mmCIF file with all atom_site columns, C-alpha atoms in Angstrom:
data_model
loop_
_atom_site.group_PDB
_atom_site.id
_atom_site.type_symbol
_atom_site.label_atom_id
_atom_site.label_alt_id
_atom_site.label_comp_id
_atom_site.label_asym_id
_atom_site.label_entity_id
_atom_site.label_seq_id
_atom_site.pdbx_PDB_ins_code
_atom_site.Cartn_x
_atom_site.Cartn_y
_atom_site.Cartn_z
_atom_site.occupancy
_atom_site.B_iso_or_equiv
_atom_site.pdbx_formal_charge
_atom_site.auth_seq_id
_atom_site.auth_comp_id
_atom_site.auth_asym_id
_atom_site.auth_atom_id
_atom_site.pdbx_PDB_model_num
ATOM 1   C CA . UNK A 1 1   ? 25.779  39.605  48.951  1.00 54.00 ? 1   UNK A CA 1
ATOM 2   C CA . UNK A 1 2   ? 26.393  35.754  48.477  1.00 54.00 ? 2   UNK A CA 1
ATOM 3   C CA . UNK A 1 3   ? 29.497  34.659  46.198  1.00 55.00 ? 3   UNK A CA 1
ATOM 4   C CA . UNK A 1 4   ? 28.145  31.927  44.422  1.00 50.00 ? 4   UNK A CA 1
ATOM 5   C CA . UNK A 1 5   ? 30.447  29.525  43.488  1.00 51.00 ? 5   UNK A CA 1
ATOM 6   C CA . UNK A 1 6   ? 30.876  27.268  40.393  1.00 48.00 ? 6   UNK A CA 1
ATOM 7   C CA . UNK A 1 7   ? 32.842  23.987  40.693  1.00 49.00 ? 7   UNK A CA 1
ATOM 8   C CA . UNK A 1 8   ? 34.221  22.307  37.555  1.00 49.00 ? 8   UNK A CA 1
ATOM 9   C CA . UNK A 1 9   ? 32.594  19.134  36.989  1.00 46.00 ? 9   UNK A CA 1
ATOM 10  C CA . UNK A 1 10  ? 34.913  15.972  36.436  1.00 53.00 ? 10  UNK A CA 1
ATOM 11  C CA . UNK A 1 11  ? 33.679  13.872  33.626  1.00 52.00 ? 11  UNK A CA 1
ATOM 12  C CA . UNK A 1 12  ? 35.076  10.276  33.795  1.00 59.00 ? 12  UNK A CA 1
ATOM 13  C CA . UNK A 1 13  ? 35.817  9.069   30.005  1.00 59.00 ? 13  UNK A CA 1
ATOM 14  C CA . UNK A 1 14  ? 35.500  6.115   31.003  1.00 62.00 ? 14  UNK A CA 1
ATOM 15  C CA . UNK A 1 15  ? 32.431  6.255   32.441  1.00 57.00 ? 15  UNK A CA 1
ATOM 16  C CA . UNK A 1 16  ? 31.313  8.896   29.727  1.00 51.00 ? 16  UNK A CA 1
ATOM 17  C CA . UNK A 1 17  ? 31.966  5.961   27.269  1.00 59.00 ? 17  UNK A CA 1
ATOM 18  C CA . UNK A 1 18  ? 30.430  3.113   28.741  1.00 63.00 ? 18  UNK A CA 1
ATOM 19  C CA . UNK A 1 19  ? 27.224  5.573   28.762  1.00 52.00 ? 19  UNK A CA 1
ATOM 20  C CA . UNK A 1 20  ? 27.463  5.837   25.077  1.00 48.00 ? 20  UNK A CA 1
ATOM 21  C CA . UNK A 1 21  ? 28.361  2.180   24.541  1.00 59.00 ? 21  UNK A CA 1
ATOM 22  C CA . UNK A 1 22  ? 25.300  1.119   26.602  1.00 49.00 ? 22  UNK A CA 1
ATOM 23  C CA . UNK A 1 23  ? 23.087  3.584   24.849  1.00 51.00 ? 23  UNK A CA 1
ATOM 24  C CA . UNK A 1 24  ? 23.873  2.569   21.285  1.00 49.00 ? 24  UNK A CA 1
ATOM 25  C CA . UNK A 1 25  ? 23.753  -1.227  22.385  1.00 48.00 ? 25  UNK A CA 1
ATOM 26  C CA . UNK A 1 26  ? 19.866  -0.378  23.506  1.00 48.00 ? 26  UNK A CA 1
ATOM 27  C CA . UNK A 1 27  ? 18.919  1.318   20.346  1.00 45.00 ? 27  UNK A CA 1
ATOM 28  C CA . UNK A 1 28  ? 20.599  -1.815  18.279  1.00 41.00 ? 28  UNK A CA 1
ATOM 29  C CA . UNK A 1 29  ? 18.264  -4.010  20.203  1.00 42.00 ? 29  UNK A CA 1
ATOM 30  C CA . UNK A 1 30  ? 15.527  -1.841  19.598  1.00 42.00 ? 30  UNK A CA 1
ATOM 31  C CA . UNK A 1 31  ? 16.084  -1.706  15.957  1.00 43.00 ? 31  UNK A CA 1
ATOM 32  C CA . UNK A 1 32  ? 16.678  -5.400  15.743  1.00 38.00 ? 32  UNK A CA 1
ATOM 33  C CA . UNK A 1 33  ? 13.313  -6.224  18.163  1.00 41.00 ? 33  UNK A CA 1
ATOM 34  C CA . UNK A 1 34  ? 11.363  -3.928  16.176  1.00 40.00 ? 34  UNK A CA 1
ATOM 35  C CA . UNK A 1 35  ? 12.321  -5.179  12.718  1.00 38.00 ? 35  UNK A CA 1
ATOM 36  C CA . UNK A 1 36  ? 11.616  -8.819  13.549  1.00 40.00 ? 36  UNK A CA 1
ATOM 37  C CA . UNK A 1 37  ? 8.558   -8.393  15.851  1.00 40.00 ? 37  UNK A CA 1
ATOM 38  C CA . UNK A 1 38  ? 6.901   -6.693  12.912  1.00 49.00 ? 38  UNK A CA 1
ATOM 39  C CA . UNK A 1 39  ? 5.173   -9.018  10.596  1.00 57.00 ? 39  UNK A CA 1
ATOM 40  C CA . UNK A 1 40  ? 5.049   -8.520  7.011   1.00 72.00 ? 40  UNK A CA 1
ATOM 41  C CA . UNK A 1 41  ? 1.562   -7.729  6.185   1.00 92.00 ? 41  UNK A CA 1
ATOM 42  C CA . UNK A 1 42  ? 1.658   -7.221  2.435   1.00 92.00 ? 42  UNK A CA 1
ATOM 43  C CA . UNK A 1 43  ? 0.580   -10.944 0.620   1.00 94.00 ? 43  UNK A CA 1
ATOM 44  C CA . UNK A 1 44  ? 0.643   -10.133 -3.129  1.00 97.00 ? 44  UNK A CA 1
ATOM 45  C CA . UNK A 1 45  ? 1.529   -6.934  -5.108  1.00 98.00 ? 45  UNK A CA 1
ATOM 46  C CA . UNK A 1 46  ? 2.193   -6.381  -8.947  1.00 98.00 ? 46  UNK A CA 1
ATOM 47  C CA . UNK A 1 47  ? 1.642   -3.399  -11.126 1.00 97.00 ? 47  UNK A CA 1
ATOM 48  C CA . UNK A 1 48  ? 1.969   -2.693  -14.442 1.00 97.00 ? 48  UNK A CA 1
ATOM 49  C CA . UNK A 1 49  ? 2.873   0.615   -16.253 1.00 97.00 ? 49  UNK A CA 1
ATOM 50  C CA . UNK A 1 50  ? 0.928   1.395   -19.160 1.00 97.00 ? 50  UNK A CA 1
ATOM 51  C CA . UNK A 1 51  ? 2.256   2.296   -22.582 1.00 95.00 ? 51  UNK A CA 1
ATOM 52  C CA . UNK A 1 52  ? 2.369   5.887   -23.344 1.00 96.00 ? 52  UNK A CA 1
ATOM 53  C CA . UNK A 1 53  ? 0.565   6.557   -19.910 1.00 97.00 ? 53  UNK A CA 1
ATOM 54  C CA . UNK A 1 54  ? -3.039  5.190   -21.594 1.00 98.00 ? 54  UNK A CA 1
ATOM 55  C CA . UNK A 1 55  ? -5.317  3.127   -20.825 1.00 98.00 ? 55  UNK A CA 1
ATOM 56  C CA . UNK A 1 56  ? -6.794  2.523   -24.122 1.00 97.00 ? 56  UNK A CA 1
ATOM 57  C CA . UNK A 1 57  ? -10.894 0.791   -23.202 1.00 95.00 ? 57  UNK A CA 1
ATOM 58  C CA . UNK A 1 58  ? -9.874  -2.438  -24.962 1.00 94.00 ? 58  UNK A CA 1
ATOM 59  C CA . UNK A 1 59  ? -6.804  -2.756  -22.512 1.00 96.00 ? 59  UNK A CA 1
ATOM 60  C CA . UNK A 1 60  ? -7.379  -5.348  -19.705 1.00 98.00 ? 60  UNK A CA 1
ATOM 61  C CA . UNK A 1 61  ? -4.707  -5.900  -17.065 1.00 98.00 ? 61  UNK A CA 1
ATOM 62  C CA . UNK A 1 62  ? -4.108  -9.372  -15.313 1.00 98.00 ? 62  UNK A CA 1
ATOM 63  C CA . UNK A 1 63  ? -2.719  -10.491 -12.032 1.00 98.00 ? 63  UNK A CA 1
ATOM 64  C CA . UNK A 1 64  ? -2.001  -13.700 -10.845 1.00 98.00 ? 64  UNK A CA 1
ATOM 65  C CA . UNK A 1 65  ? -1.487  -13.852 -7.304  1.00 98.00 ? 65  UNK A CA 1
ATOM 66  C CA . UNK A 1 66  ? -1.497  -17.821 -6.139  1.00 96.00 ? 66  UNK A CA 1
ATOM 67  C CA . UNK A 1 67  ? -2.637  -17.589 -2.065  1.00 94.00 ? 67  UNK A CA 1
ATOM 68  C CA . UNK A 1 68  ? -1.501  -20.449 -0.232  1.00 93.00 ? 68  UNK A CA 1
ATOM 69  C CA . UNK A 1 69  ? -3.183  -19.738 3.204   1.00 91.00 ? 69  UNK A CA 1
ATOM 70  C CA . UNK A 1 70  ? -6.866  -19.497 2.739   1.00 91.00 ? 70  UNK A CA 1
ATOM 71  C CA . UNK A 1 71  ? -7.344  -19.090 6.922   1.00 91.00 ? 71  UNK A CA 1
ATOM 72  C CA . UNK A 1 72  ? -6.071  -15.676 6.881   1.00 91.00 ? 72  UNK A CA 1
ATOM 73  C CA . UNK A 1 73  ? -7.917  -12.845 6.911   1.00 95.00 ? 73  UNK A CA 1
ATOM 74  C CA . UNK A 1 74  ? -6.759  -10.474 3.475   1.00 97.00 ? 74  UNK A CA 1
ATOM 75  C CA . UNK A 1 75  ? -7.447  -7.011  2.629   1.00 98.00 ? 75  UNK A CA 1
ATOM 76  C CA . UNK A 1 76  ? -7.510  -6.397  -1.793  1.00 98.00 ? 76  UNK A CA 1
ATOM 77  C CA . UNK A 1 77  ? -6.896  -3.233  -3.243  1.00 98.00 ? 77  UNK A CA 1
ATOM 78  C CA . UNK A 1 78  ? -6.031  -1.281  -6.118  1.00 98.00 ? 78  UNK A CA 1
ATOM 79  C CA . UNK A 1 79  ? -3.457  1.196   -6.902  1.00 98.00 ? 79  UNK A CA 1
ATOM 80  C CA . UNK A 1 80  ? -3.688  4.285   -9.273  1.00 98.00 ? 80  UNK A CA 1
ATOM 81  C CA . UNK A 1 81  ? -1.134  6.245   -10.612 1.00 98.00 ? 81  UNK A CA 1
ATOM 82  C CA . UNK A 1 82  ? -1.557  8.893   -12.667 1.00 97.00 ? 82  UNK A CA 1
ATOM 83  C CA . UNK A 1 83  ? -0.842  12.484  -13.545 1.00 96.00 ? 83  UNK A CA 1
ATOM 84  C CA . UNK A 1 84  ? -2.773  15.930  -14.515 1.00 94.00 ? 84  UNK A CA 1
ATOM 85  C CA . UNK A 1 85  ? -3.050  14.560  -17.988 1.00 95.00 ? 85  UNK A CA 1
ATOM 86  C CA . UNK A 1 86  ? -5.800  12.662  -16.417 1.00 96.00 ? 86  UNK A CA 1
ATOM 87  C CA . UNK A 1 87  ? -9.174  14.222  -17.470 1.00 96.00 ? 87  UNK A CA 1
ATOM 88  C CA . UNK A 1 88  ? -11.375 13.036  -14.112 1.00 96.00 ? 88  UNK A CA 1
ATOM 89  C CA . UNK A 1 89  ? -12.070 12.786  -10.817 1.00 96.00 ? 89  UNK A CA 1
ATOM 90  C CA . UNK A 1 90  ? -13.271 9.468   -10.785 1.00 97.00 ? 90  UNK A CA 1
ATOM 91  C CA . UNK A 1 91  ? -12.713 5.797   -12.368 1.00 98.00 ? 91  UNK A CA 1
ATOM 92  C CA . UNK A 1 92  ? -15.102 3.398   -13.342 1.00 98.00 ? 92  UNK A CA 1
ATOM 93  C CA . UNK A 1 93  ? -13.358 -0.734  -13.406 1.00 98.00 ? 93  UNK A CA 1
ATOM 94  C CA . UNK A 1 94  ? -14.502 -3.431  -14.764 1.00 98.00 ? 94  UNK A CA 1
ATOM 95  C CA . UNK A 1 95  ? -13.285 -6.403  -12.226 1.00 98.00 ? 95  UNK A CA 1
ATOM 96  C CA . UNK A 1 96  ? -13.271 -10.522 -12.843 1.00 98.00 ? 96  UNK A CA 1
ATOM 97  C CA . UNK A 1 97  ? -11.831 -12.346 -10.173 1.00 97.00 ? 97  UNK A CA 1
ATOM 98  C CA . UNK A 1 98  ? -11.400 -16.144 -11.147 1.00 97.00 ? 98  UNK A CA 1
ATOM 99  C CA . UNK A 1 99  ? -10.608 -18.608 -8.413  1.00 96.00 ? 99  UNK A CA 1
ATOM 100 C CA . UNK A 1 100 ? -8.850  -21.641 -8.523  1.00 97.00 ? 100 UNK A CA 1
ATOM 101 C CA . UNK A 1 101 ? -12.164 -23.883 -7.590  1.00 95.00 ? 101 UNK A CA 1
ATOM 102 C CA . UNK A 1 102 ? -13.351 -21.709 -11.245 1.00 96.00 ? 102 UNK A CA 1
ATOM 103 C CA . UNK A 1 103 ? -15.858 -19.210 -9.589  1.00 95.00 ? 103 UNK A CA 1
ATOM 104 C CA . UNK A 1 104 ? -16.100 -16.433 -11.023 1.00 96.00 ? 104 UNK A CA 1
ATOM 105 C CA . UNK A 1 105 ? -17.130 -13.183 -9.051  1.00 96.00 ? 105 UNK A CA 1
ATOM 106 C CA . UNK A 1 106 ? -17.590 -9.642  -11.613 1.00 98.00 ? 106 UNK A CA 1
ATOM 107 C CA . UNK A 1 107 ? -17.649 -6.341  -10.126 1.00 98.00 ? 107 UNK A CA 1
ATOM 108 C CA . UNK A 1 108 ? -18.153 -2.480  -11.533 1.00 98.00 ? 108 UNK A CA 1
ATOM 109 C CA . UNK A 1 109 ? -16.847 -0.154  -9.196  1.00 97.00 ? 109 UNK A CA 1
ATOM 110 C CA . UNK A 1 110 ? -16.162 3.881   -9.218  1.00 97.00 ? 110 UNK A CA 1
ATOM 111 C CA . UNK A 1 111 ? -13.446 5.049   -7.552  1.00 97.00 ? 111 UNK A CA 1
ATOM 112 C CA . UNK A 1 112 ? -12.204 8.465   -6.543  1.00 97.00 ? 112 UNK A CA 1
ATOM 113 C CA . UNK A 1 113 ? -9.516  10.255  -7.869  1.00 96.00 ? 113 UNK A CA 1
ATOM 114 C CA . UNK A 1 114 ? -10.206 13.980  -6.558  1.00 96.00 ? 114 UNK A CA 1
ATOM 115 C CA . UNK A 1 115 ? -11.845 15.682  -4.170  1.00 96.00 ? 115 UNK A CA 1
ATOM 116 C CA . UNK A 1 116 ? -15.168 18.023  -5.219  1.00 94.00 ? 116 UNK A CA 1
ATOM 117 C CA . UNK A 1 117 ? -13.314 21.010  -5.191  1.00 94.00 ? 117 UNK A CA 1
ATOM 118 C CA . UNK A 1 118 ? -11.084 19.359  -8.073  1.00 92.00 ? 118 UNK A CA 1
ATOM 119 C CA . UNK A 1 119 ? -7.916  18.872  -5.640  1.00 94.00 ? 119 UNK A CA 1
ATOM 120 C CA . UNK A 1 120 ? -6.101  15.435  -6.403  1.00 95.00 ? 120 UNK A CA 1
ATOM 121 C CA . UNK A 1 121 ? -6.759  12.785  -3.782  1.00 95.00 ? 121 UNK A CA 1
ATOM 122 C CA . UNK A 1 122 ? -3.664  10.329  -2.984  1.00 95.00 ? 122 UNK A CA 1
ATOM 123 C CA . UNK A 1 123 ? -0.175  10.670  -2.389  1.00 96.00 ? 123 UNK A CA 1
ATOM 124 C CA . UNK A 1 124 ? 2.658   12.225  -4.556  1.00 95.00 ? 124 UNK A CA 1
ATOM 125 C CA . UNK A 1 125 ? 3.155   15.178  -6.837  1.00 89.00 ? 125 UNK A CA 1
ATOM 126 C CA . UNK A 1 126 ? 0.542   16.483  -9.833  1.00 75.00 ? 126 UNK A CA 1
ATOM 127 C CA . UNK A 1 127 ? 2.843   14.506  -12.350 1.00 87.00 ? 127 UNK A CA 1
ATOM 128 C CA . UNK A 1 128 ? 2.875   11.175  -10.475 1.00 95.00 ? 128 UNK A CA 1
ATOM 129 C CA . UNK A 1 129 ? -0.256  11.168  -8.204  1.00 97.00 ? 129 UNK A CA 1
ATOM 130 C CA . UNK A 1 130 ? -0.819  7.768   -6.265  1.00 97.00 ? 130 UNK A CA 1
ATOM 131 C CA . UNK A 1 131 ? -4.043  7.020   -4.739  1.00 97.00 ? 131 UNK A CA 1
ATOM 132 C CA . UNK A 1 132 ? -4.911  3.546   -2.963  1.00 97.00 ? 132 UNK A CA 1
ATOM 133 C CA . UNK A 1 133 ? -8.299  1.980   -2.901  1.00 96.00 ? 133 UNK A CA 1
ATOM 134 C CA . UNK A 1 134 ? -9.457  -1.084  -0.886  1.00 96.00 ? 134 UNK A CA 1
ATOM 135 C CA . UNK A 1 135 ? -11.552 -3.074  -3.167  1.00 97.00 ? 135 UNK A CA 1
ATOM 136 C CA . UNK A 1 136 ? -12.493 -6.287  -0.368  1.00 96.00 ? 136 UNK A CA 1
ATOM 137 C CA . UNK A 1 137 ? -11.969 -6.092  3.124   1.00 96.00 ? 137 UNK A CA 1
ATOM 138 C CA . UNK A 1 138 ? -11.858 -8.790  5.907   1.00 96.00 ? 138 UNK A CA 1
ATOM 139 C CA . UNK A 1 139 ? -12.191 -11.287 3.344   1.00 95.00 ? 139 UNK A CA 1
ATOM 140 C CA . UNK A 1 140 ? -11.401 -15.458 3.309   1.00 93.00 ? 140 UNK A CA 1
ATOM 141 C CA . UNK A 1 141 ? -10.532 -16.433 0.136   1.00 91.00 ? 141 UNK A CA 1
ATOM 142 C CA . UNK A 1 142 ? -12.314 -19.793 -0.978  1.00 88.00 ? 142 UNK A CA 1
ATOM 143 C CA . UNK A 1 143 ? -9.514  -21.739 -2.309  1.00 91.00 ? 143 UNK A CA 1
ATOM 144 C CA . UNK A 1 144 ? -5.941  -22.003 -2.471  1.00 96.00 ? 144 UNK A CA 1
ATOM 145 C CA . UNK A 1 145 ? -3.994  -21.158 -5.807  1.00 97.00 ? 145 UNK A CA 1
ATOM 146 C CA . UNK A 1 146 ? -3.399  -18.925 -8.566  1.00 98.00 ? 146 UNK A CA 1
ATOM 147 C CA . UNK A 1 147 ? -6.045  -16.331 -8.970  1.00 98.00 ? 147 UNK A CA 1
ATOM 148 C CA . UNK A 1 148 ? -7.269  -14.059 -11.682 1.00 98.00 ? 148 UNK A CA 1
ATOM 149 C CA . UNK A 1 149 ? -8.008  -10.586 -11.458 1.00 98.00 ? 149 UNK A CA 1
ATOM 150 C CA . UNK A 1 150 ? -8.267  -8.747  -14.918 1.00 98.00 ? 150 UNK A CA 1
ATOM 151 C CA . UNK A 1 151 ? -9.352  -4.936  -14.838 1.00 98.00 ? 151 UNK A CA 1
ATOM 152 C CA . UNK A 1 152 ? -10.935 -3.029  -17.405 1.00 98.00 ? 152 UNK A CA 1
ATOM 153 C CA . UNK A 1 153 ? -11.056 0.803   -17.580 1.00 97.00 ? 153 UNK A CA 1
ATOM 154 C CA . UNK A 1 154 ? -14.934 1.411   -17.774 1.00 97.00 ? 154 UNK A CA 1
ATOM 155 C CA . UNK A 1 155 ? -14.769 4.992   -18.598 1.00 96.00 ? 155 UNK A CA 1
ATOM 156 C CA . UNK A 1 156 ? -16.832 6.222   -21.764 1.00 92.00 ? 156 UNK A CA 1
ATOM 157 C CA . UNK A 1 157 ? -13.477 7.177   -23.688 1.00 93.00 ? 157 UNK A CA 1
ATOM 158 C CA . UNK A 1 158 ? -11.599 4.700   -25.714 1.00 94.00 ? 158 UNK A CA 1
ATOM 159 C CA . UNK A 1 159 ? -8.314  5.669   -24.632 1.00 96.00 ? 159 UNK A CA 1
ATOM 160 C CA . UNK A 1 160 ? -7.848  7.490   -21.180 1.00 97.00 ? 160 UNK A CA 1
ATOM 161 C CA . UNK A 1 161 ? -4.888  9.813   -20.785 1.00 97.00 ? 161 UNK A CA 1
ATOM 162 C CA . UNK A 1 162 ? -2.992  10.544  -18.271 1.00 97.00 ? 162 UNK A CA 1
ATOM 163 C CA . UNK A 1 163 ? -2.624  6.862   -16.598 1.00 97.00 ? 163 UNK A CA 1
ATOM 164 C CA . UNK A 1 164 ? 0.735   5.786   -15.476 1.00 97.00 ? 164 UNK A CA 1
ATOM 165 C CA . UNK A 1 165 ? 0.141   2.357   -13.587 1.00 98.00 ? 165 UNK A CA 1
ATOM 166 C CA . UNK A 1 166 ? -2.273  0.350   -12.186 1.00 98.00 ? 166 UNK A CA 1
ATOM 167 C CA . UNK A 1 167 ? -1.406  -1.848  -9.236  1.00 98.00 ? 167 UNK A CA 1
ATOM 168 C CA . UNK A 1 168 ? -3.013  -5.142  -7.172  1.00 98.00 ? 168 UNK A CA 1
ATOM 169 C CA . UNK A 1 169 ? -2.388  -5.499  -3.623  1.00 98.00 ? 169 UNK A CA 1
ATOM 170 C CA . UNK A 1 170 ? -3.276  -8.338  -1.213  1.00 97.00 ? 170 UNK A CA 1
ATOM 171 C CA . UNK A 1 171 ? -2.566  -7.993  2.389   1.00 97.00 ? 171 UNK A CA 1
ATOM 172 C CA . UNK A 1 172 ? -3.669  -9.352  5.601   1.00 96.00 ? 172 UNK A CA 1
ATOM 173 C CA . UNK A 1 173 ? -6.126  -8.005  7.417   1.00 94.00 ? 173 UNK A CA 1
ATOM 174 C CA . UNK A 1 174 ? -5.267  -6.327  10.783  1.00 86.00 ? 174 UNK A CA 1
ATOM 175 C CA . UNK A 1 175 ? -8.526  -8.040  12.344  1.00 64.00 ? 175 UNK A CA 1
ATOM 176 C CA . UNK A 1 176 ? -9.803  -7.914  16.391  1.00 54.00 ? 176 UNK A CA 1
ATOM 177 C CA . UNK A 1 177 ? -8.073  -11.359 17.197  1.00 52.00 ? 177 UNK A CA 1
ATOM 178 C CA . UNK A 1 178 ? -4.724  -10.499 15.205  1.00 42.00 ? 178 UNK A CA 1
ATOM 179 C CA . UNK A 1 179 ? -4.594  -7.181  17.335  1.00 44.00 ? 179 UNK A CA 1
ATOM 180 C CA . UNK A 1 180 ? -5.239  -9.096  20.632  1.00 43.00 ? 180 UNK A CA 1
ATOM 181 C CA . UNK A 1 181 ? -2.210  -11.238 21.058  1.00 44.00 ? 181 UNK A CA 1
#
């Protein structure tokens, strides 16, 4: 039988510390690359809570997002928060969008809140439920400035339980010749 023989390896410190030196240096310029190579994507986004966690029918909510670069691309959307108080699985809105040149585009949309079965759609727990919904895509706005979106709840109750917030989003679009460069 063949004695098989273990040596003791003879770590360097250091070596063994230059390795860890140059492998935290690499992950810092990693980090750093990565945080400025990404571009922020998200233009505009407000929300505003609502009062008792109603939306009462009579209740419109405004944004004002002023756009400065009309050449980009954007993605709008809508955020909903809400909890199990919240008697549906859908949500009718009544949308204006006013534009600084003073056209004025009106919109009634449904959106989805839960799946057939009844399960919540979105992200979050049953008391604070988050869903996102992309109202435009690819879109050039037509002018630069302030904007107005106001939102209506177009459900037939007068006050609708169980709504937390409601937010606007504007970001740009991740289009073909943004992805190409």
């Amino acid at each position: 039988m063949e004695e098989t023989r273990t040596e003791d390896l003879e770590i360097n410190p250091q070596s063994h510390r230059e390795t860890v030196k140059a492998k935290w240096l690499f992950a810092l310029l990693v980090f750093v690359f990565g945080t400025f190579a990404c571009e922020e994507i998200t233009i505009y986004e407000k929300g505003q809570e609502l009062a008792g966690q109603v939306w009462d029918k009579d209740s419109t909510l405004f944004f004002y997002p002023e756009i400065r670069d009309t050449s980009q691309v954007v993605n709008i959307g809508f955020s909903f928060v809400h909890n199990n108080d919240y008697p549906y699985s859908n949500l009718w809105l009544f949308i204006n969008v006013l534009s600084p040149d003073g056209h004025m585009q009106t919109d009634t949309m449904e959106f989805f809140v839960a799946e057939p079965t009844g399960e919540w759609i979105g992200k979050g727990s049953d008391n604070k439920k988050t869903v996102y919904w992309l109202y435009k895509n690819d879109v050039k706005l037509n002018a630069p400035g302030k904007f107005t979106f106001s939102v209506t709840q177009g459900m037939r109750r007068d006050a609708l339980p169980g709504v937390r917030s409601f937010y606007l989003w504007i970001e740009k679009a991740l289009t073909r010749e943004t992805n190409s460069d």
